[in-house]
Amino acid sequence: MSIRLVEDVSDSTYVLDSLAITLTPALPRLGHQARWEMNGQLKEPVDLTRVTCDVIMKFGPAKMLDKQYRLPDLLENLGARLSGDPRPAAGPWQQTWNLQLPEAVPVAEHRILLRARTDNGQNFLALDIALNFSHRFHPPPTSGTAGSRMVHGSH
């Protein structure tokens, strides 16, 4: 069984097409860094500095966050920034971000809905992100003199 953390829910009307996302490590941990790689096709030129992102974070049925960010501000909040040309032409597009996951998130299963639009109101991308920060997947570090029994994956 494969765990799909990030699902591209955009359709043919979106500017960013054929999106592939790689998240490393596959199960990110709170307070740690995660590498986010995106590859896709832009159907038209885009000013990434003016893309707006609506971010809804749900904890069960309750909304914990419902906020709009400019893409550069959202990345900055996560310790990353745009790389390469901020106004790419149509064609192949790639971004790699090293995101710092916050520590102050309730330990639970979260669903993040990210919907981005270009400055002229066109749909840019739509992602549904499922992150499980429960102790079942990420046991807390042990305290005391005994060594931790956690298995750490390669980064």
Tab-separated table of C-alpha atoms in Angstrom:
chain	number	residue	atom	x	y	z
A	1	MET	CA	0.000	0.000	0.000
A	2	SER	CA	1.422	3.372	-0.939
A	3	ILE	CA	0.693	6.514	1.028
A	4	ARG	CA	-0.143	9.460	-1.175
A	5	LEU	CA	0.580	12.566	0.901
A	6	VAL	CA	0.200	15.128	-1.878
A	7	GLU	CA	-2.522	14.821	-4.485
A	8	ASP	CA	-2.737	17.091	-7.531
A	9	VAL	CA	-6.474	17.785	-7.878
A	10	SER	CA	-6.183	20.289	-10.716
A	11	ASP	CA	-7.759	19.673	-14.111
A	12	SER	CA	-7.118	20.755	-17.708
A	13	THR	CA	-8.163	24.361	-16.959
A	14	TYR	CA	-5.103	24.928	-14.705
A	15	VAL	CA	-1.989	26.783	-15.888
A	16	LEU	CA	0.374	24.224	-14.296
A	17	ASP	CA	-0.003	20.850	-16.013
A	18	SER	CA	1.561	17.378	-15.694
A	19	LEU	CA	2.619	18.083	-12.126
A	20	ALA	CA	4.871	15.602	-10.336
A	21	ILE	CA	5.793	16.162	-6.680
A	22	THR	CA	8.447	14.371	-4.643
A	23	LEU	CA	8.527	14.819	-0.871
A	24	THR	CA	11.645	13.756	1.062
A	25	PRO	CA	11.471	12.239	3.614
A	26	ALA	CA	8.293	10.467	2.548
A	27	LEU	CA	6.829	10.929	6.058
A	28	PRO	CA	7.838	14.438	7.173
A	29	ARG	CA	8.232	15.201	10.885
A	30	LEU	CA	7.159	18.264	12.833
A	31	GLY	CA	10.024	20.635	13.538
A	32	HIS	CA	12.162	19.052	10.798
A	33	GLN	CA	12.969	19.963	7.235
A	34	ALA	CA	11.289	18.377	4.210
A	35	ARG	CA	12.478	18.675	0.615
A	36	TRP	CA	9.655	19.440	-1.830
A	37	GLU	CA	10.407	18.984	-5.533
A	38	MET	CA	7.883	20.003	-8.197
A	39	ASN	CA	8.117	19.377	-11.928
A	40	GLY	CA	5.460	20.373	-14.409
A	41	GLN	CA	4.534	22.176	-17.613
A	42	LEU	CA	3.424	25.803	-17.632
A	43	LYS	CA	0.828	26.431	-20.337
A	44	GLU	CA	1.606	30.162	-20.293
A	45	PRO	CA	4.017	32.625	-18.657
A	46	VAL	CA	3.343	33.260	-14.944
A	47	ASP	CA	4.521	35.911	-12.486
A	48	LEU	CA	5.169	33.647	-9.495
A	49	THR	CA	5.667	36.667	-7.215
A	50	ARG	CA	1.982	37.513	-7.746
A	51	VAL	CA	0.467	34.029	-7.404
A	52	THR	CA	-1.965	33.881	-4.475
A	53	CYS	CA	-2.439	30.736	-2.421
A	54	ASP	CA	-5.572	29.972	-0.424
A	55	VAL	CA	-4.557	27.600	2.365
A	56	ILE	CA	-7.136	25.725	4.426
A	57	MET	CA	-5.834	23.426	7.148
A	58	LYS	CA	-8.311	21.017	8.676
A	59	PHE	CA	-8.034	18.927	11.803
A	60	GLY	CA	-10.915	16.489	11.415
A	61	PRO	CA	-13.962	18.540	10.396
A	62	ALA	CA	-12.647	21.734	12.045
A	63	LYS	CA	-10.727	24.417	10.162
A	64	MET	CA	-7.549	25.400	11.999
A	65	LEU	CA	-6.401	27.829	9.319
A	66	ASP	CA	-8.103	29.566	6.409
A	67	LYS	CA	-5.749	32.189	5.026
A	68	GLN	CA	-4.564	33.674	1.759
A	69	TYR	CA	-0.850	34.203	1.070
A	70	ARG	CA	1.228	35.414	-1.827
A	71	LEU	CA	3.376	32.452	-2.918
A	72	PRO	CA	6.687	34.100	-1.863
A	73	ASP	CA	5.241	34.887	1.605
A	74	LEU	CA	3.933	31.336	2.060
A	75	LEU	CA	7.349	29.922	1.165
A	76	GLU	CA	9.098	32.405	3.470
A	77	ASN	CA	6.881	31.262	6.370
A	78	LEU	CA	8.200	27.739	5.731
A	79	GLY	CA	11.860	28.814	5.458
A	80	ALA	CA	12.045	28.610	1.649
A	81	ARG	CA	12.016	30.951	-1.332
A	82	LEU	CA	11.347	30.925	-5.054
A	83	SER	CA	14.317	29.749	-7.105
A	84	GLY	CA	15.186	30.467	-10.701
A	85	ASP	CA	13.180	32.901	-12.831
A	86	PRO	CA	10.280	34.381	-10.821
A	87	ARG	CA	8.470	35.040	-14.131
A	88	PRO	CA	8.972	31.808	-16.119
A	89	ALA	CA	7.819	31.431	-19.697
A	90	ALA	CA	5.535	28.644	-20.880
A	91	GLY	CA	7.234	25.261	-20.933
A	92	PRO	CA	8.949	22.927	-18.451
A	93	TRP	CA	9.017	24.274	-14.874
A	94	GLN	CA	10.787	22.991	-11.791
A	95	GLN	CA	11.085	24.192	-8.207
A	96	THR	CA	12.819	22.604	-5.215
A	97	TRP	CA	12.138	23.924	-1.743
A	98	ASN	CA	13.547	22.892	1.635
A	99	LEU	CA	10.590	23.537	3.903
A	100	GLN	CA	10.917	23.846	7.672
A	101	LEU	CA	7.838	22.225	9.185
A	102	PRO	CA	6.494	24.049	12.231
A	103	GLU	CA	6.655	22.411	15.638
A	104	ALA	CA	3.522	24.103	16.983
A	105	VAL	CA	0.964	21.913	15.215
A	106	PRO	CA	-1.351	19.582	17.138
A	107	VAL	CA	-0.190	15.977	16.919
A	108	ALA	CA	-2.920	14.540	14.682
A	109	GLU	CA	-3.919	13.902	11.107
A	110	HIS	CA	-4.206	17.107	9.104
A	111	ARG	CA	-5.585	17.846	5.669
A	112	ILE	CA	-4.255	20.913	3.889
A	113	LEU	CA	-6.120	22.230	0.864
A	114	LEU	CA	-3.988	24.558	-1.243
A	115	ARG	CA	-5.537	26.418	-4.160
A	116	ALA	CA	-3.357	28.862	-6.104
A	117	ARG	CA	-4.353	31.456	-8.689
A	118	THR	CA	-2.375	33.696	-11.013
A	119	ASP	CA	-2.549	37.487	-10.752
A	120	ASN	CA	-5.161	37.549	-13.546
A	121	GLY	CA	-7.400	35.087	-11.643
A	122	GLN	CA	-6.636	31.883	-13.547
A	123	ASN	CA	-6.327	28.609	-11.660
A	124	PHE	CA	-2.614	27.840	-11.184
A	125	LEU	CA	-2.564	24.645	-9.099
A	126	ALA	CA	-4.711	22.697	-6.648
A	127	LEU	CA	-3.229	20.340	-4.077
A	128	ASP	CA	-4.719	18.252	-1.286
A	129	ILE	CA	-2.055	17.384	1.271
A	130	ALA	CA	-2.601	14.765	3.981
A	131	LEU	CA	-0.097	14.860	6.832
A	132	ASN	CA	-0.310	12.537	9.778
A	133	PHE	CA	1.580	13.866	12.787
A	134	SER	CA	0.154	11.329	15.220
A	135	HIS	CA	2.412	9.557	17.706
A	136	ARG	CA	1.613	6.298	15.933
A	137	PHE	CA	3.700	7.446	12.954
A	138	HIS	CA	6.143	9.671	14.821
A	139	PRO	CA	6.773	8.553	18.383
A	140	PRO	CA	8.159	11.268	20.634
A	141	PRO	CA	11.891	11.103	21.328
A	142	THR	CA	12.724	9.178	24.454
A	143	SER	CA	14.105	10.991	27.442
A	144	GLY	CA	16.541	9.563	29.921
A	145	THR	CA	19.720	7.586	29.458
A	146	ALA	CA	18.370	4.792	27.267
A	147	GLY	CA	18.971	5.296	23.549
A	148	SER	CA	16.106	6.052	21.231
A	149	ARG	CA	14.620	3.060	19.438
A	150	MET	CA	13.364	5.192	16.548
A	151	VAL	CA	14.530	4.217	13.106
A	152	HIS	CA	15.616	7.217	11.097
A	153	GLY	CA	15.278	7.196	7.322
A	154	SER	CA	17.919	8.637	5.035
A	155	HIS	CA	17.440	12.213	3.950
